[in-house]
Amino acid sequence: MRDVFIATLMDLAAKDPNIILITGDLGFGVLGQFEEKFPNQYFNSGVAEQNMTALAAGLALSGKTVFTYSIANFPTLRCLEQLRNDVCYHKANVIAVSIGGGFSYGGLGASHHATEDLAIMRALPNMHALVPSDTWEVEETTKFLSKGVGPGFLRLDKTLPKTLGDTPDSFSYGRARQLRNGSDATIVVAGGILEDAIVASQLLDERGISVRLLTMPSLSSIDMEAISDAINDTGALFTVEEHRVVGGLGSAIAEEALEAGLRPKIFRRFGIRGNDFVTDVGTQAYMKKAIGIDGQQLANDIYEALAQ
């Protein structure tokens, strides 16, 4: 996803000299071309994410649109106070780009597991929290955030899920995207976990279960029309995220649905459960399997839930 993000940002920066990229001393393998082509639109703040965010806020308040870039929790949780007070309070055009959502850096342990960020970032005032699930959504969310819409959070998986399903003419903030239709259950996802949800939906098809599949790239603005239709048409609603079940995609949908008087016959959030850190260490695929959100386990759990 990061390669697609950088390629899209380079296209945008070529047209708009006010677009700035700041790295926290990371990502040189993919950022080198940007630095070479746009030396006056690129800065390296060093390993100092709080300073990086404060610098970005100052540039944004001077008329720039600034993307800050680092891995996992560093451009978000490490500098949360600066994001809240310097960026969000002033509605500054600063976009915190987090590379490696979920367990992308699973082999580096809990410090690099981005598994609470969705809950925290979507709670910030004025924040546009975006979690693309495939390459098309990466391109479109990057373009959207470059238009001076205010504070942004762009959570990118380390993998490269290709564009999947039909694509609309353009991205609409706050709108879901339906990748397949179904009549028995709906799966809603955000992020690179989409690939596992696709596997699960295919396995369920083989068992005679028709699954509707939605992506929800805008976590700070849930598409309740799509959720309402899904509940009315399929009855069963399952959310899947590479994140704690507390405060993320599933929580956002549950909150909005209950307030709107919507009650699916079956509702379940798939993600990290329990009140402790995930202490396993391994590849992203290993980590997803360990907590039960790989495609096979999702299919089994959804099938059992529907059979009850």
PDB file of N, CA, C and O in Angstrom, residues 101-156:
ATOM      1  N   GLY A 101      -0.471  -0.854   9.545  1.00  0.00           N
ATOM      2  CA  GLY A 101      -1.584  -1.020  10.461  1.00  0.00           C
ATOM      3  C   GLY A 101      -1.717  -2.460  10.932  1.00  0.00           C
ATOM      4  O   GLY A 101      -1.270  -3.403  10.278  1.00  0.00           O
ATOM      5  N   GLY A 102      -2.333  -2.636  12.088  1.00  0.00           N
ATOM      6  CA  GLY A 102      -2.557  -3.971  12.617  1.00  0.00           C
ATOM      7  C   GLY A 102      -1.263  -4.668  12.971  1.00  0.00           C
ATOM      8  O   GLY A 102      -0.413  -4.141  13.685  1.00  0.00           O
ATOM      9  N   PHE A 103      -1.086  -5.875  12.416  1.00  0.00           N
ATOM     10  CA  PHE A 103       0.089  -6.693  12.714  1.00  0.00           C
ATOM     11  C   PHE A 103       1.085  -6.712  11.561  1.00  0.00           C
ATOM     12  O   PHE A 103       1.841  -7.677  11.392  1.00  0.00           O
ATOM     13  N   SER A 104       1.111  -5.655  10.759  1.00  0.00           N
ATOM     14  CA  SER A 104       2.058  -5.603   9.647  1.00  0.00           C
ATOM     15  C   SER A 104       3.491  -5.807  10.123  1.00  0.00           C
ATOM     16  O   SER A 104       4.307  -6.425   9.439  1.00  0.00           O
ATOM     17  N   TYR A 105       3.806  -5.252  11.308  1.00  0.00           N
ATOM     18  CA  TYR A 105       5.134  -5.426  11.901  1.00  0.00           C
ATOM     19  C   TYR A 105       5.054  -6.381  13.088  1.00  0.00           C
ATOM     20  O   TYR A 105       5.618  -6.135  14.156  1.00  0.00           O
ATOM     21  N   GLY A 106       4.346  -7.486  12.869  1.00  0.00           N
ATOM     22  CA  GLY A 106       4.093  -8.437  13.952  1.00  0.00           C
ATOM     23  C   GLY A 106       5.332  -9.019  14.572  1.00  0.00           C
ATOM     24  O   GLY A 106       5.351  -9.379  15.749  1.00  0.00           O
ATOM     25  N   GLY A 107       6.415  -9.111  13.794  1.00  0.00           N
ATOM     26  CA  GLY A 107       7.639  -9.691  14.306  1.00  0.00           C
ATOM     27  C   GLY A 107       8.405  -8.787  15.253  1.00  0.00           C
ATOM     28  O   GLY A 107       9.354  -9.228  15.904  1.00  0.00           O
ATOM     29  N   LEU A 108       7.986  -7.516  15.378  1.00  0.00           N
ATOM     30  CA  LEU A 108       8.695  -6.559  16.235  1.00  0.00           C
ATOM     31  C   LEU A 108       8.025  -6.376  17.604  1.00  0.00           C
ATOM     32  O   LEU A 108       8.473  -5.578  18.410  1.00  0.00           O
ATOM     33  N   GLY A 109       6.942  -7.094  17.840  1.00  0.00           N
ATOM     34  CA  GLY A 109       6.333  -7.074  19.163  1.00  0.00           C
ATOM     35  C   GLY A 109       5.294  -5.984  19.360  1.00  0.00           C
ATOM     36  O   GLY A 109       4.980  -5.209  18.452  1.00  0.00           O
ATOM     37  N   ALA A 110       4.771  -5.917  20.584  1.00  0.00           N
ATOM     38  CA  ALA A 110       3.615  -5.080  20.901  1.00  0.00           C
ATOM     39  C   ALA A 110       3.841  -3.599  20.631  1.00  0.00           C
ATOM     40  O   ALA A 110       2.905  -2.871  20.310  1.00  0.00           O
ATOM     41  N   SER A 111       5.077  -3.116  20.763  1.00  0.00           N
ATOM     42  CA  SER A 111       5.339  -1.698  20.516  1.00  0.00           C
ATOM     43  C   SER A 111       5.040  -1.304  19.078  1.00  0.00           C
ATOM     44  O   SER A 111       4.746  -0.146  18.791  1.00  0.00           O
ATOM     45  N   HIS A 112       5.086  -2.278  18.163  1.00  0.00           N
ATOM     46  CA  HIS A 112       4.847  -2.014  16.749  1.00  0.00           C
ATOM     47  C   HIS A 112       3.513  -2.577  16.267  1.00  0.00           C
ATOM     48  O   HIS A 112       3.210  -2.511  15.076  1.00  0.00           O
ATOM     49  N   HIS A 113       2.712  -3.124  17.172  1.00  0.00           N
ATOM     50  CA  HIS A 113       1.376  -3.589  16.803  1.00  0.00           C
ATOM     51  C   HIS A 113       0.419  -2.397  16.862  1.00  0.00           C
ATOM     52  O   HIS A 113       0.160  -1.859  17.943  1.00  0.00           O
ATOM     53  N   ALA A 114      -0.071  -1.955  15.721  1.00  0.00           N
ATOM     54  CA  ALA A 114      -1.005  -0.819  15.684  1.00  0.00           C
ATOM     55  C   ALA A 114      -2.416  -1.369  15.858  1.00  0.00           C
ATOM     56  O   ALA A 114      -3.132  -1.620  14.876  1.00  0.00           O
ATOM     57  N   THR A 115      -2.817  -1.552  17.095  1.00  0.00           N
ATOM     58  CA  THR A 115      -4.075  -2.241  17.385  1.00  0.00           C
ATOM     59  C   THR A 115      -5.027  -1.444  18.275  1.00  0.00           C
ATOM     60  O   THR A 115      -6.067  -1.962  18.678  1.00  0.00           O
ATOM     61  N   GLU A 116      -4.667  -0.205  18.593  1.00  0.00           N
ATOM     62  CA  GLU A 116      -5.573   0.689  19.334  1.00  0.00           C
ATOM     63  C   GLU A 116      -5.783   2.003  18.587  1.00  0.00           C
ATOM     64  O   GLU A 116      -6.563   2.846  19.023  1.00  0.00           O
ATOM     65  N   ASP A 117      -5.096   2.180  17.482  1.00  0.00           N
ATOM     66  CA  ASP A 117      -5.064   3.477  16.798  1.00  0.00           C
ATOM     67  C   ASP A 117      -6.399   3.909  16.226  1.00  0.00           C
ATOM     68  O   ASP A 117      -6.736   5.098  16.235  1.00  0.00           O
ATOM     69  N   LEU A 118      -7.200   2.972  15.724  1.00  0.00           N
ATOM     70  CA  LEU A 118      -8.487   3.356  15.145  1.00  0.00           C
ATOM     71  C   LEU A 118      -9.398   3.977  16.194  1.00  0.00           C
ATOM     72  O   LEU A 118     -10.048   4.999  15.950  1.00  0.00           O
ATOM     73  N   ALA A 119      -9.437   3.351  17.374  1.00  0.00           N
ATOM     74  CA  ALA A 119     -10.282   3.854  18.454  1.00  0.00           C
ATOM     75  C   ALA A 119      -9.878   5.265  18.855  1.00  0.00           C
ATOM     76  O   ALA A 119     -10.725   6.136  19.077  1.00  0.00           O
ATOM     77  N   ILE A 120      -8.566   5.487  18.946  1.00  0.00           N
ATOM     78  CA  ILE A 120      -8.066   6.776  19.417  1.00  0.00           C
ATOM     79  C   ILE A 120      -8.211   7.857  18.351  1.00  0.00           C
ATOM     80  O   ILE A 120      -8.701   8.954  18.620  1.00  0.00           O
ATOM     81  N   MET A 121      -7.820   7.549  17.131  1.00  0.00           N
ATOM     82  CA  MET A 121      -7.816   8.571  16.087  1.00  0.00           C
ATOM     83  C   MET A 121      -9.222   8.979  15.671  1.00  0.00           C
ATOM     84  O   MET A 121      -9.476  10.155  15.393  1.00  0.00           O
ATOM     85  N   ARG A 122     -10.155   8.052  15.647  1.00  0.00           N
ATOM     86  CA  ARG A 122     -11.511   8.428  15.232  1.00  0.00           C
ATOM     87  C   ARG A 122     -12.227   9.244  16.311  1.00  0.00           C
ATOM     88  O   ARG A 122     -13.232   9.893  16.037  1.00  0.00           O
ATOM     89  N   ALA A 123     -11.669   9.241  17.532  1.00  0.00           N
ATOM     90  CA  ALA A 123     -12.281  10.018  18.613  1.00  0.00           C
ATOM     91  C   ALA A 123     -11.839  11.474  18.616  1.00  0.00           C
ATOM     92  O   ALA A 123     -12.436  12.306  19.304  1.00  0.00           O
ATOM     93  N   LEU A 124     -10.796  11.812  17.851  1.00  0.00           N
ATOM     94  CA  LEU A 124     -10.295  13.185  17.849  1.00  0.00           C
ATOM     95  C   LEU A 124     -11.236  14.117  17.085  1.00  0.00           C
ATOM     96  O   LEU A 124     -11.678  13.786  15.979  1.00  0.00           O
ATOM     97  N   PRO A 125     -11.543  15.279  17.631  1.00  0.00           N
ATOM     98  CA  PRO A 125     -12.402  16.238  16.919  1.00  0.00           C
ATOM     99  C   PRO A 125     -11.769  16.666  15.597  1.00  0.00           C
ATOM    100  O   PRO A 125     -10.544  16.815  15.498  1.00  0.00           O
ATOM    101  N   ASN A 126     -12.594  16.844  14.592  1.00  0.00           N
ATOM    102  CA  ASN A 126     -12.197  17.334  13.261  1.00  0.00           C
ATOM    103  C   ASN A 126     -11.359  16.345  12.462  1.00  0.00           C
ATOM    104  O   ASN A 126     -10.924  16.654  11.348  1.00  0.00           O
ATOM    105  N   MET A 127     -11.114  15.151  13.001  1.00  0.00           N
ATOM    106  CA  MET A 127     -10.239  14.189  12.332  1.00  0.00           C
ATOM    107  C   MET A 127     -10.982  13.381  11.278  1.00  0.00           C
ATOM    108  O   MET A 127     -12.076  12.871  11.525  1.00  0.00           O
ATOM    109  N   HIS A 128     -10.365  13.267  10.084  1.00  0.00           N
ATOM    110  CA  HIS A 128     -10.846  12.373   9.039  1.00  0.00           C
ATOM    111  C   HIS A 128     -10.019  11.087   9.127  1.00  0.00           C
ATOM    112  O   HIS A 128      -8.881  11.050   8.654  1.00  0.00           O
ATOM    113  N   ALA A 129     -10.578  10.050   9.742  1.00  0.00           N
ATOM    114  CA  ALA A 129      -9.864   8.787   9.941  1.00  0.00           C
ATOM    115  C   ALA A 129     -10.206   7.839   8.797  1.00  0.00           C
ATOM    116  O   ALA A 129     -11.332   7.356   8.700  1.00  0.00           O
ATOM    117  N   LEU A 130      -9.220   7.568   7.947  1.00  0.00           N
ATOM    118  CA  LEU A 130      -9.443   6.784   6.739  1.00  0.00           C
ATOM    119  C   LEU A 130      -8.589   5.525   6.740  1.00  0.00           C
ATOM    120  O   LEU A 130      -7.387   5.577   7.027  1.00  0.00           O
ATOM    121  N   VAL A 131      -9.218   4.407   6.405  1.00  0.00           N
ATOM    122  CA  VAL A 131      -8.550   3.102   6.426  1.00  0.00           C
ATOM    123  C   VAL A 131      -8.847   2.379   5.110  1.00  0.00           C
ATOM    124  O   VAL A 131      -9.807   1.605   5.030  1.00  0.00           O
ATOM    125  N   PRO A 132      -8.074   2.628   4.076  1.00  0.00           N
ATOM    126  CA  PRO A 132      -8.324   1.967   2.795  1.00  0.00           C
ATOM    127  C   PRO A 132      -8.041   0.471   2.860  1.00  0.00           C
ATOM    128  O   PRO A 132      -7.187   0.018   3.623  1.00  0.00           O
ATOM    129  N   SER A 133      -8.775  -0.275   2.022  1.00  0.00           N
ATOM    130  CA  SER A 133      -8.667  -1.730   2.036  1.00  0.00           C
ATOM    131  C   SER A 133      -7.981  -2.310   0.810  1.00  0.00           C
ATOM    132  O   SER A 133      -7.616  -3.480   0.817  1.00  0.00           O
ATOM    133  N   ASP A 134      -7.843  -1.534  -0.261  1.00  0.00           N
ATOM    134  CA  ASP A 134      -7.150  -2.021  -1.446  1.00  0.00           C
ATOM    135  C   ASP A 134      -6.489  -0.851  -2.156  1.00  0.00           C
ATOM    136  O   ASP A 134      -6.532   0.296  -1.678  1.00  0.00           O
ATOM    137  N   THR A 135      -5.845  -1.115  -3.282  1.00  0.00           N
ATOM    138  CA  THR A 135      -5.058  -0.082  -3.947  1.00  0.00           C
ATOM    139  C   THR A 135      -5.910   1.075  -4.444  1.00  0.00           C
ATOM    140  O   THR A 135      -5.487   2.233  -4.383  1.00  0.00           O
ATOM    141  N   TRP A 136      -7.106   0.789  -4.939  1.00  0.00           N
ATOM    142  CA  TRP A 136      -7.978   1.871  -5.413  1.00  0.00           C
ATOM    143  C   TRP A 136      -8.334   2.803  -4.260  1.00  0.00           C
ATOM    144  O   TRP A 136      -8.294   4.031  -4.400  1.00  0.00           O
ATOM    145  N   GLU A 137      -8.652   2.229  -3.109  1.00  0.00           N
ATOM    146  CA  GLU A 137      -9.013   3.060  -1.958  1.00  0.00           C
ATOM    147  C   GLU A 137      -7.815   3.856  -1.445  1.00  0.00           C
ATOM    148  O   GLU A 137      -7.976   4.981  -0.963  1.00  0.00           O
ATOM    149  N   VAL A 138      -6.596   3.291  -1.553  1.00  0.00           N
ATOM    150  CA  VAL A 138      -5.395   4.050  -1.177  1.00  0.00           C
ATOM    151  C   VAL A 138      -5.277   5.299  -2.055  1.00  0.00           C
ATOM    152  O   VAL A 138      -5.069   6.418  -1.561  1.00  0.00           O
ATOM    153  N   GLU A 139      -5.397   5.119  -3.352  1.00  0.00           N
ATOM    154  CA  GLU A 139      -5.282   6.243  -4.281  1.00  0.00           C
ATOM    155  C   GLU A 139      -6.347   7.301  -3.996  1.00  0.00           C
ATOM    156  O   GLU A 139      -6.052   8.506  -3.924  1.00  0.00           O
ATOM    157  N   GLU A 140      -7.578   6.859  -3.838  1.00  0.00           N
ATOM    158  CA  GLU A 140      -8.683   7.798  -3.699  1.00  0.00           C
ATOM    159  C   GLU A 140      -8.678   8.511  -2.348  1.00  0.00           C
ATOM    160  O   GLU A 140      -8.985   9.708  -2.271  1.00  0.00           O
ATOM    161  N   THR A 141      -8.340   7.813  -1.278  1.00  0.00           N
ATOM    162  CA  THR A 141      -8.299   8.478   0.033  1.00  0.00           C
ATOM    163  C   THR A 141      -7.143   9.476   0.096  1.00  0.00           C
ATOM    164  O   THR A 141      -7.264  10.545   0.716  1.00  0.00           O
ATOM    165  N   THR A 142      -6.019   9.147  -0.550  1.00  0.00           N
ATOM    166  CA  THR A 142      -4.892  10.085  -0.599  1.00  0.00           C
ATOM    167  C   THR A 142      -5.285  11.348  -1.350  1.00  0.00           C
ATOM    168  O   THR A 142      -4.993  12.474  -0.907  1.00  0.00           O
ATOM    169  N   LYS A 143      -5.954  11.203  -2.471  1.00  0.00           N
ATOM    170  CA  LYS A 143      -6.417  12.362  -3.240  1.00  0.00           C
ATOM    171  C   LYS A 143      -7.390  13.205  -2.410  1.00  0.00           C
ATOM    172  O   LYS A 143      -7.308  14.439  -2.397  1.00  0.00           O
ATOM    173  N   PHE A 144      -8.290  12.547  -1.726  1.00  0.00           N
ATOM    174  CA  PHE A 144      -9.274  13.264  -0.906  1.00  0.00           C
ATOM    175  C   PHE A 144      -8.591  14.087   0.178  1.00  0.00           C
ATOM    176  O   PHE A 144      -8.886  15.272   0.370  1.00  0.00           O
ATOM    177  N   LEU A 145      -7.639  13.466   0.893  1.00  0.00           N
ATOM    178  CA  LEU A 145      -6.968  14.157   1.989  1.00  0.00           C
ATOM    179  C   LEU A 145      -6.068  15.285   1.511  1.00  0.00           C
ATOM    180  O   LEU A 145      -5.754  16.201   2.278  1.00  0.00           O
ATOM    181  N   SER A 146      -5.653  15.243   0.253  1.00  0.00           N
ATOM    182  CA  SER A 146      -4.772  16.291  -0.287  1.00  0.00           C
ATOM    183  C   SER A 146      -5.514  17.573  -0.627  1.00  0.00           C
ATOM    184  O   SER A 146      -4.889  18.583  -0.958  1.00  0.00           O
ATOM    185  N   LYS A 147      -6.840  17.547  -0.549  1.00  0.00           N
ATOM    186  CA  LYS A 147      -7.643  18.679  -1.010  1.00  0.00           C
ATOM    187  C   LYS A 147      -7.892  19.728   0.071  1.00  0.00           C
ATOM    188  O   LYS A 147      -8.767  20.586  -0.092  1.00  0.00           O
ATOM    189  N   GLY A 148      -7.150  19.652   1.171  1.00  0.00           N
ATOM    190  CA  GLY A 148      -7.319  20.662   2.209  1.00  0.00           C
ATOM    191  C   GLY A 148      -8.581  20.496   3.019  1.00  0.00           C
ATOM    192  O   GLY A 148      -9.246  21.480   3.358  1.00  0.00           O
ATOM    193  N   VAL A 149      -8.918  19.244   3.355  1.00  0.00           N
ATOM    194  CA  VAL A 149     -10.157  18.981   4.095  1.00  0.00           C
ATOM    195  C   VAL A 149      -9.960  19.103   5.602  1.00  0.00           C
ATOM    196  O   VAL A 149     -10.926  19.007   6.366  1.00  0.00           O
ATOM    197  N   GLY A 150      -8.715  19.303   6.052  1.00  0.00           N
ATOM    198  CA  GLY A 150      -8.443  19.409   7.476  1.00  0.00           C
ATOM    199  C   GLY A 150      -7.641  18.227   7.968  1.00  0.00           C
ATOM    200  O   GLY A 150      -7.025  17.495   7.183  1.00  0.00           O
ATOM    201  N   PRO A 151      -7.618  17.994   9.280  1.00  0.00           N
ATOM    202  CA  PRO A 151      -6.808  16.915   9.858  1.00  0.00           C
ATOM    203  C   PRO A 151      -7.182  15.551   9.285  1.00  0.00           C
ATOM    204  O   PRO A 151      -8.366  15.257   9.052  1.00  0.00           O
ATOM    205  N   GLY A 152      -6.161  14.714   9.061  1.00  0.00           N
ATOM    206  CA  GLY A 152      -6.410  13.394   8.510  1.00  0.00           C
ATOM    207  C   GLY A 152      -5.524  12.334   9.128  1.00  0.00           C
ATOM    208  O   GLY A 152      -4.423  12.613   9.621  1.00  0.00           O
ATOM    209  N   PHE A 153      -6.026  11.116   9.103  1.00  0.00           N
ATOM    210  CA  PHE A 153      -5.280   9.934   9.533  1.00  0.00           C
ATOM    211  C   PHE A 153      -5.454   8.895   8.446  1.00  0.00           C
ATOM    212  O   PHE A 153      -6.578   8.534   8.099  1.00  0.00           O
ATOM    213  N   LEU A 154      -4.343   8.431   7.876  1.00  0.00           N
ATOM    214  CA  LEU A 154      -4.380   7.452   6.800  1.00  0.00           C
ATOM    215  C   LEU A 154      -3.638   6.212   7.268  1.00  0.00           C
ATOM    216  O   LEU A 154      -2.416   6.218   7.410  1.00  0.00           O
ATOM    217  N   ARG A 155      -4.375   5.161   7.515  1.00  0.00           N
ATOM    218  CA  ARG A 155      -3.796   3.916   8.030  1.00  0.00           C
ATOM    219  C   ARG A 155      -3.596   2.938   6.875  1.00  0.00           C
ATOM    220  O   ARG A 155      -4.570   2.498   6.257  1.00  0.00           O
ATOM    221  N   LEU A 156      -2.350   2.595   6.606  1.00  0.00           N
ATOM    222  CA  LEU A 156      -2.021   1.740   5.474  1.00  0.00           C
ATOM    223  C   LEU A 156      -1.439   0.410   5.948  1.00  0.00           C
ATOM    224  O   LEU A 156      -0.565   0.382   6.810  1.00  0.00           O
TER     225      LEU A 156
END
